[in-house]
Coordinates of C-alpha atoms in Angstrom, one line a residue:
Chain A
M8 CA 0.0 0.0 -0.3
E9 CA 1.4 3.0 -0.7
I10 CA 1.1 6.2 1.8
N11 CA 1.7 9.8 1.1
Y12 CA 2.4 12.9 2.9
P13 CA -0.4 15.5 3.3
N14 CA 0.8 17.2 1.1
G15 CA 0.4 14.5 -1.6
K16 CA 4.0 13.2 -1.6
P17 CA 5.1 9.9 -1.2
Y18 CA 6.1 9.3 1.7
T19 CA 9.8 6.6 1.1
Q20 CA 10.9 4.9 5.1
K21 CA 15.0 6.1 4.6
P22 CA 17.1 3.8 6.3
Q23 CA 18.6 6.2 9.7
P24 CA 21.8 6.8 9.4
Q25 CA 24.2 5.1 11.4
N26 CA 27.3 7.6 12.3
T27 CA 25.7 11.5 12.2
R28 CA 23.7 12.2 16.5
Q29 CA 20.5 12.3 16.3
K30 CA 19.0 15.1 15.5
S31 CA 15.7 16.8 17.1
Q32 CA 12.7 16.2 15.2
N33 CA 11.6 20.6 14.4
Y34 CA 10.6 22.3 12.0
S35 CA 13.7 22.4 10.4
N36 CA 15.0 19.1 9.8
R37 CA 12.0 17.8 8.7
G38 CA 12.4 18.4 5.2
M39 CA 10.1 21.1 4.6
T40 CA 11.1 24.4 3.7
L41 CA 8.7 27.5 3.7
E42 CA 8.5 28.1 0.0
E43 CA 6.7 24.5 0.8
D44 CA 4.9 24.9 2.7
L45 CA 3.4 27.6 1.7
N46 CA 2.7 25.8 -1.4
Q47 CA 1.0 22.6 0.5
S48 CA -0.9 26.3 2.2
N49 CA -1.5 27.2 -1.6
H50 CA -3.0 23.9 -2.7
Y51 CA -5.0 24.0 0.5
Y52 CA -6.5 27.3 0.1
V53 CA -6.3 26.9 -3.7
T54 CA -9.3 23.3 -3.2
N55 CA -11.4 24.3 -0.8
S56 CA -12.0 27.1 -2.7
I57 CA -11.5 29.9 -0.1
A58 CA -8.6 31.7 -1.7
V59 CA -6.4 31.0 -5.3
I60 CA -2.9 32.4 -4.8
H61 CA 0.4 30.2 -6.9
K62 CA 4.3 30.6 -6.9
K63 CA 5.3 32.3 -10.1
P64 CA 7.8 30.5 -12.1
T65 CA 11.2 31.0 -11.4
P66 CA 12.7 33.2 -14.5
V67 CA 15.4 32.1 -16.8
Q68 CA 17.1 32.6 -19.8
I69 CA 16.6 31.0 -22.5
V70 CA 19.6 30.4 -24.3
N71 CA 19.8 27.3 -26.2
V72 CA 16.6 24.9 -26.9
D73 CA 17.3 21.6 -28.7
Y74 CA 14.9 20.0 -30.5
P75 CA 15.2 16.3 -31.4
R76 CA 12.2 14.5 -33.8
R77 CA 9.8 13.3 -32.2
S78 CA 10.3 13.8 -28.5
A79 CA 10.7 16.6 -26.5
A80 CA 12.0 20.2 -26.7
V81 CA 15.4 20.6 -24.4
I82 CA 16.3 24.2 -22.8
K83 CA 20.4 22.6 -23.1
E84 CA 21.5 26.3 -21.9
A85 CA 19.9 28.7 -19.9
Y86 CA 20.8 31.0 -17.2
F87 CA 18.4 31.7 -14.3
K88 CA 17.4 35.5 -13.4
Q89 CA 16.2 38.1 -11.1
A90 CA 12.6 37.4 -9.9
S91 CA 11.6 41.9 -11.3
T92 CA 8.6 41.0 -8.6
T93 CA 7.6 38.9 -5.1
D94 CA 7.2 35.6 -6.1
Y95 CA 4.0 35.4 -4.3
N96 CA 0.1 36.4 -5.7
G97 CA -3.4 36.1 -6.4
V98 CA -6.9 36.8 -5.3
Y99 CA -8.9 36.1 -1.9
R100 CA -12.1 38.4 -1.3
S101 CA -12.5 40.2 -5.0
R102 CA -8.7 40.8 -3.3
Y103 CA -5.5 41.0 -4.8
I104 CA -2.8 39.4 -2.8
D105 CA 0.9 39.2 -3.5
F106 CA 3.7 38.8 -1.2
E107 CA 7.4 37.3 -0.5
A108 CA 8.9 34.8 2.0
K109 CA 12.1 34.6 3.6
E110 CA 13.9 32.6 6.4
T111 CA 17.2 33.4 7.9
R112 CA 18.7 31.4 10.5
N113 CA 19.6 34.5 12.4
K114 CA 18.1 35.4 16.1
T115 CA 17.3 38.1 16.4
S116 CA 17.1 39.7 13.5
F117 CA 16.0 39.6 10.3
P118 CA 18.6 40.8 7.0
L119 CA 17.2 42.6 4.3
S120 CA 19.5 41.6 2.4
N121 CA 16.8 39.2 1.9
F122 CA 15.0 41.7 -0.7
H123 CA 16.4 43.4 -3.7
E124 CA 15.8 47.2 -4.7
H125 CA 13.1 45.8 -7.4
Q126 CA 11.0 44.2 -5.2
I127 CA 10.3 46.5 -3.1
N128 CA 9.7 49.0 -6.0
H129 CA 7.4 46.1 -7.4
M130 CA 6.0 46.1 -3.3
K131 CA 5.2 49.8 -3.4
Q132 CA 3.7 49.5 -6.8
V133 CA 1.2 47.2 -5.3
K134 CA 0.3 48.6 -2.3
A135 CA -0.3 52.1 -4.3
Q136 CA -2.9 50.2 -6.2
G137 CA -5.0 49.0 -3.5
G138 CA -3.1 45.7 -3.5
I139 CA -2.9 43.7 -0.1
C140 CA 1.3 43.5 0.3
F141 CA 3.2 41.4 3.0
V142 CA 6.2 39.0 3.8
I143 CA 6.2 35.3 5.6
L144 CA 9.2 36.3 7.6
R145 CA 10.4 32.8 8.9
F146 CA 13.2 32.0 11.7
S147 CA 14.5 29.5 11.4
A148 CA 16.7 29.2 14.6
T149 CA 12.7 29.5 16.8
D150 CA 10.8 28.1 13.9
E151 CA 8.8 30.8 13.9
I152 CA 6.7 32.6 11.0
Y153 CA 5.8 36.0 10.6
L154 CA 3.3 38.5 8.5
L155 CA 4.7 41.5 7.8
E156 CA 2.4 44.2 6.2
S157 CA 5.4 45.6 3.3
E158 CA 4.9 49.3 5.3
H159 CA 6.4 47.9 8.0
L160 CA 9.5 46.7 5.6
F161 CA 9.4 49.9 3.2
K162 CA 10.4 51.5 6.3
A163 CA 13.4 49.5 7.0
W164 CA 14.4 49.6 4.0
D165 CA 13.8 54.2 3.5
D166 CA 16.0 53.7 6.8
M167 CA 18.9 52.0 5.8
L168 CA 18.9 53.4 2.8
Q169 CA 19.5 56.9 4.9
G170 CA 22.5 54.5 6.9
E171 CA 20.4 53.1 9.5
R172 CA 20.6 49.3 9.9
K173 CA 20.1 46.4 7.8
S174 CA 18.1 44.3 8.5
I175 CA 14.8 44.3 10.8
P176 CA 14.9 44.1 14.7
K177 CA 13.1 41.1 15.7
K178 CA 11.1 42.7 18.4
D179 CA 10.3 45.1 16.0
I180 CA 8.9 41.9 13.7
E181 CA 6.9 41.3 16.8
Q182 CA 5.5 44.4 17.7
H183 CA 4.6 45.3 14.4
G184 CA 4.0 41.4 12.2
H185 CA 1.4 39.1 13.3
L186 CA 3.0 35.0 14.5
I187 CA 1.1 32.6 12.1
P188 CA 1.0 29.2 13.7
I189 CA 2.3 26.2 11.8
S190 CA -0.7 24.1 11.7
F191 CA -1.3 20.9 10.4
R192 CA -4.1 21.8 7.7
P193 CA -3.0 24.2 6.3
R194 CA 0.9 24.1 7.5
I195 CA 0.6 28.4 7.5
D196 CA -2.4 29.4 7.4
Y197 CA -1.5 32.9 6.5
I198 CA -5.6 34.1 5.1
K199 CA -6.5 33.6 9.0
I200 CA -4.4 36.9 9.3
I201 CA -5.1 38.6 6.3
D202 CA -9.1 38.1 7.5
K203 CA -8.1 39.2 11.2
I204 CA -6.2 42.2 9.2
Y205 CA -8.1 43.5 5.4
F206 CA -11.6 42.0 6.6
N207 CA -12.1 42.8 9.8
R208 CA -13.0 39.3 10.4
H209 CA -12.0 36.1 13.2
S210 CA -12.9 33.4 11.3
S211 CA -12.4 29.9 11.7
L212 CA -11.0 28.4 9.0
Chain B
M1 CA 22.6 58.6 -33.3
E2 CA 20.6 55.4 -31.4
I3 CA 17.3 55.8 -32.2
N4 CA 15.1 53.5 -29.9
Y5 CA 11.3 51.9 -30.7
P6 CA 8.4 53.3 -28.4
N7 CA 9.2 50.1 -26.6
G8 CA 12.7 50.5 -26.0
K9 CA 14.1 47.9 -28.4
P10 CA 16.7 49.5 -30.5
Y11 CA 16.2 49.9 -34.3
T12 CA 18.6 48.7 -36.1
Q13 CA 17.9 49.7 -40.1
K14 CA 17.0 45.8 -42.1
P15 CA 17.8 45.0 -45.3
Q16 CA 15.5 45.0 -47.9
P17 CA 15.4 41.1 -49.2
Q18 CA 15.8 41.5 -52.7
N19 CA 14.2 38.2 -54.2
T20 CA 10.5 39.0 -52.1
R21 CA 7.3 40.2 -52.1
Q22 CA 6.8 43.9 -51.0
K23 CA 4.8 42.9 -48.2
S24 CA 2.4 45.9 -47.0
Q25 CA 3.3 47.3 -43.4
N26 CA 0.5 45.7 -41.8
Y27 CA 0.9 44.6 -37.9
S28 CA 0.8 40.8 -38.6
N29 CA 4.1 41.4 -40.2
R30 CA 5.8 44.3 -38.8
G31 CA 7.6 42.2 -35.8
M32 CA 5.5 42.1 -33.0
T33 CA 3.8 39.9 -31.9
L34 CA 0.9 39.6 -29.4
E35 CA 2.7 39.7 -26.0
E36 CA 5.6 41.7 -26.8
D37 CA 2.5 44.1 -28.2
L38 CA 1.2 43.7 -24.3
N39 CA 4.8 43.3 -22.1
Q40 CA 4.5 47.5 -23.9
S41 CA 1.3 48.5 -22.4
N42 CA 2.1 47.1 -19.0
H43 CA 5.3 48.9 -19.0
Y44 CA 3.0 51.7 -19.7
Y45 CA 0.4 50.6 -17.1
V46 CA 3.3 50.3 -14.2
T47 CA 5.3 53.2 -15.8
N48 CA 2.0 55.7 -15.0
S49 CA 0.9 53.9 -12.1
I50 CA -2.0 53.3 -13.7
A51 CA -2.1 48.8 -13.0
V52 CA 0.5 46.7 -12.3
I53 CA 0.0 43.8 -13.8
H54 CA 2.7 41.1 -14.8
K55 CA 3.5 38.6 -17.5
K56 CA 4.7 35.4 -15.4
P57 CA 7.4 33.8 -16.7
T58 CA 7.6 30.3 -18.4
P59 CA 7.3 27.4 -16.4
V60 CA 9.9 24.9 -17.1
Q61 CA 11.5 22.1 -14.7
I62 CA 15.4 22.5 -14.8
V63 CA 16.9 18.9 -14.7
N64 CA 20.6 19.4 -14.2
V65 CA 22.1 22.9 -13.4
D66 CA 26.2 23.4 -13.8
Y67 CA 27.6 25.3 -11.5
P68 CA 31.4 26.8 -13.0
R69 CA 33.7 28.3 -10.8
R70 CA 33.3 32.3 -10.8
S71 CA 31.4 32.5 -13.0
A72 CA 27.2 31.9 -13.7
A73 CA 25.5 28.6 -12.6
V74 CA 24.4 27.8 -16.0
I75 CA 21.0 25.5 -16.8
K76 CA 21.9 22.7 -18.3
E77 CA 19.1 20.1 -18.6
A78 CA 15.9 21.7 -17.9
Y79 CA 12.7 20.7 -20.2
F80 CA 9.5 23.1 -20.8
K81 CA 6.1 23.0 -18.5
Q82 CA 2.4 23.4 -19.1
A83 CA 1.6 25.9 -17.2
S84 CA -1.4 24.9 -14.8
T85 CA -2.8 29.8 -14.6
T86 CA -3.0 31.8 -17.1
D87 CA 0.0 33.8 -17.8
Y88 CA -0.5 37.7 -16.8
N89 CA -2.2 38.8 -13.3
G90 CA -2.0 41.9 -11.6
V91 CA -3.7 44.5 -9.9
Y92 CA -6.4 47.4 -10.8
R93 CA -7.4 49.5 -8.2
S94 CA -7.8 46.5 -5.7
R95 CA -9.3 44.1 -7.8
Y96 CA -6.9 40.9 -8.7
I97 CA -6.8 40.7 -12.9
D98 CA -6.4 37.9 -14.9
F99 CA -6.0 36.2 -18.3
E100 CA -4.9 34.9 -20.6
A101 CA -3.5 36.3 -24.9
K102 CA -3.9 34.5 -27.8
E103 CA -3.6 34.5 -31.1
T104 CA -5.1 32.8 -34.4
R105 CA -5.1 33.2 -38.1
N106 CA -8.6 31.4 -38.5
K107 CA -11.3 34.2 -40.1
T108 CA -14.7 32.9 -39.1
S109 CA -13.5 31.5 -35.1
F110 CA -10.9 31.5 -32.0
P111 CA -10.4 27.5 -31.8
L112 CA -10.6 26.9 -28.0
S113 CA -7.3 24.8 -28.6
N114 CA -5.4 27.4 -27.9
F115 CA -6.9 27.0 -23.7
H116 CA -5.7 24.8 -22.2
E117 CA -7.9 22.4 -19.0
H118 CA -6.8 23.4 -16.3
Q119 CA -6.1 27.3 -17.2
I120 CA -10.0 26.7 -17.8
N121 CA -10.1 25.9 -14.6
H122 CA -8.1 28.5 -13.2
M123 CA -10.1 30.7 -14.7
K124 CA -13.2 29.6 -12.9
Q125 CA -11.3 29.6 -10.0
V126 CA -10.8 33.2 -10.4
K127 CA -14.2 34.3 -11.3
A128 CA -15.4 32.5 -7.7
Q129 CA -13.3 33.9 -5.9
G130 CA -14.7 37.4 -7.4
G131 CA -11.3 38.3 -9.6
I132 CA -11.7 40.2 -12.9
C133 CA -10.9 37.6 -15.0
F134 CA -10.7 37.9 -19.1
V135 CA -9.5 36.6 -22.8
I136 CA -7.8 38.5 -25.6
L137 CA -8.2 37.7 -28.5
R138 CA -6.2 38.8 -32.0
F139 CA -7.5 37.8 -35.3
S140 CA -4.2 38.3 -37.3
A141 CA -5.6 38.1 -40.1
T142 CA -7.3 40.9 -40.0
D143 CA -5.2 42.5 -36.8
E144 CA -8.6 42.6 -34.6
I145 CA -9.0 42.9 -31.2
Y146 CA -10.8 41.4 -28.5
L147 CA -11.5 41.5 -25.0
L148 CA -13.4 38.6 -24.1
E149 CA -15.0 38.6 -19.8
S150 CA -14.3 34.5 -19.8
E151 CA -17.4 33.4 -18.7
H152 CA -18.2 33.8 -22.0
L153 CA -15.2 31.2 -23.0
F154 CA -16.4 29.0 -20.2
K155 CA -19.7 28.6 -21.3
A156 CA -18.6 27.7 -25.5
W157 CA -15.8 25.3 -23.4
D158 CA -18.7 23.9 -22.1
D159 CA -20.0 22.9 -24.3
M160 CA -17.7 21.9 -26.6
L161 CA -17.1 19.2 -23.8
Q162 CA -21.2 18.2 -24.7
G163 CA -20.1 17.2 -28.0
E164 CA -20.9 20.7 -29.5
R165 CA -18.5 23.6 -31.4
K166 CA -14.3 23.2 -30.5
S167 CA -13.9 27.0 -31.8
I168 CA -16.2 30.6 -31.2
P169 CA -17.4 31.7 -33.7
K170 CA -16.3 35.4 -34.0
K171 CA -19.6 37.0 -34.2
D172 CA -20.1 35.2 -31.0
I173 CA -16.5 37.3 -30.4
E174 CA -18.1 40.8 -31.6
Q175 CA -21.5 40.3 -29.6
H176 CA -19.6 39.6 -26.3
G177 CA -16.8 40.4 -26.7
H178 CA -14.7 44.6 -26.6
L179 CA -12.8 45.4 -29.7
I180 CA -9.9 47.0 -28.4
P181 CA -8.3 49.2 -30.7
I182 CA -4.5 49.7 -31.3
S183 CA -3.0 52.3 -30.2
F184 CA 0.7 54.0 -28.9
R185 CA 0.6 54.5 -25.7
P186 CA -0.5 51.8 -24.5
R187 CA -0.6 49.7 -28.0
I188 CA -3.4 47.6 -26.5
D189 CA -5.4 49.6 -24.5
Y190 CA -7.7 46.6 -22.5
I191 CA -7.5 49.1 -19.2
K192 CA -9.4 51.4 -21.2
I193 CA -12.3 48.2 -21.3
I194 CA -12.1 47.1 -17.8
D195 CA -12.4 50.4 -16.8
K196 CA -15.8 51.0 -18.7
I197 CA -17.0 46.7 -17.8
Y198 CA -16.3 46.5 -14.0
F199 CA -15.9 50.3 -12.8
N200 CA -18.3 52.2 -14.7
R201 CA -16.1 54.6 -15.8
H202 CA -15.8 56.1 -19.3
S203 CA -12.2 57.1 -19.0
S204 CA -9.5 58.6 -21.9
L205 CA -6.3 57.1 -20.1

């Protein structure tokens, strides 16, 4: 009988390595990345008609493609391009949703080097157009995930350009952001936070 | 002096081929594709703070990447994946905008083979979530571009699944759709149509 993880991935029992120290089974080494958890959450939202939010494909500059007879085209040479927007967007209750997700091993602050200037510009444009825009920040050491509305990121970013610190102190994120509890389905229920902030709804999805 | 096209591309005067028949300078052979025109239009919208709409990157399944010393990673083997959503999305006046753009050489109908089932499903999900969803259809022979709201596409698609015709008659598109006049800047001013349909605004952007 085939057993799958809740995210649909096949379960395969890996042999335990003999000579490594037994690691504690916390989030950071259970092999699920922030991206995978968000994909699982977005999949949950779309299949339950809660929201339609997708991760954009990785932007690639294609240089050379081979078209072999009777089989699929093979890209033989391509390069990663820097994204000009954020990674995630979609729709929830008619509103446009746009966000970026990043994680850090730092314990006391979130480095702004995780973001690029054009991403910040994109988020400012989205905000100006009335979109709902935020970042999802994960502190991997403590496995804490926060939703931080984009204006707080803009503030820290603009301060940095004025010569101030190159990271957001964790205490500021705790104060202005919203802790997202990790659950089973969806893993990262950020829509519940969106409900509270933007729709004044205290749902129990 | 370097001269650029309005879309920023460099102008280079190509030598006229000698033995080919002179083609009339209509849209279909001036070398601009529907995609390029939409990119130019979206660029116009974002730089003028009218809307933030982008084309999503082409989805690619990356199989093999080479990391040479002191230079950028090279993707050595990758394959095109079928898109699970539409190509374009973004935000206009707080609302989520989602569309697909296709063209045909047919003169009397638009073949539904231009769309995939998962794209239709995606558009239905977007619609159910309150997003603004449509297709931009170009008849290349006559250089006519129409905006057709997604519900008309769904109707034709569902009829096809019931055994009816595999294309949308052009007269239906003329009747239910909205002709988008081609202009200079932006080339395809679909936001003007969106204004009329969804915001009851008759703007002269």
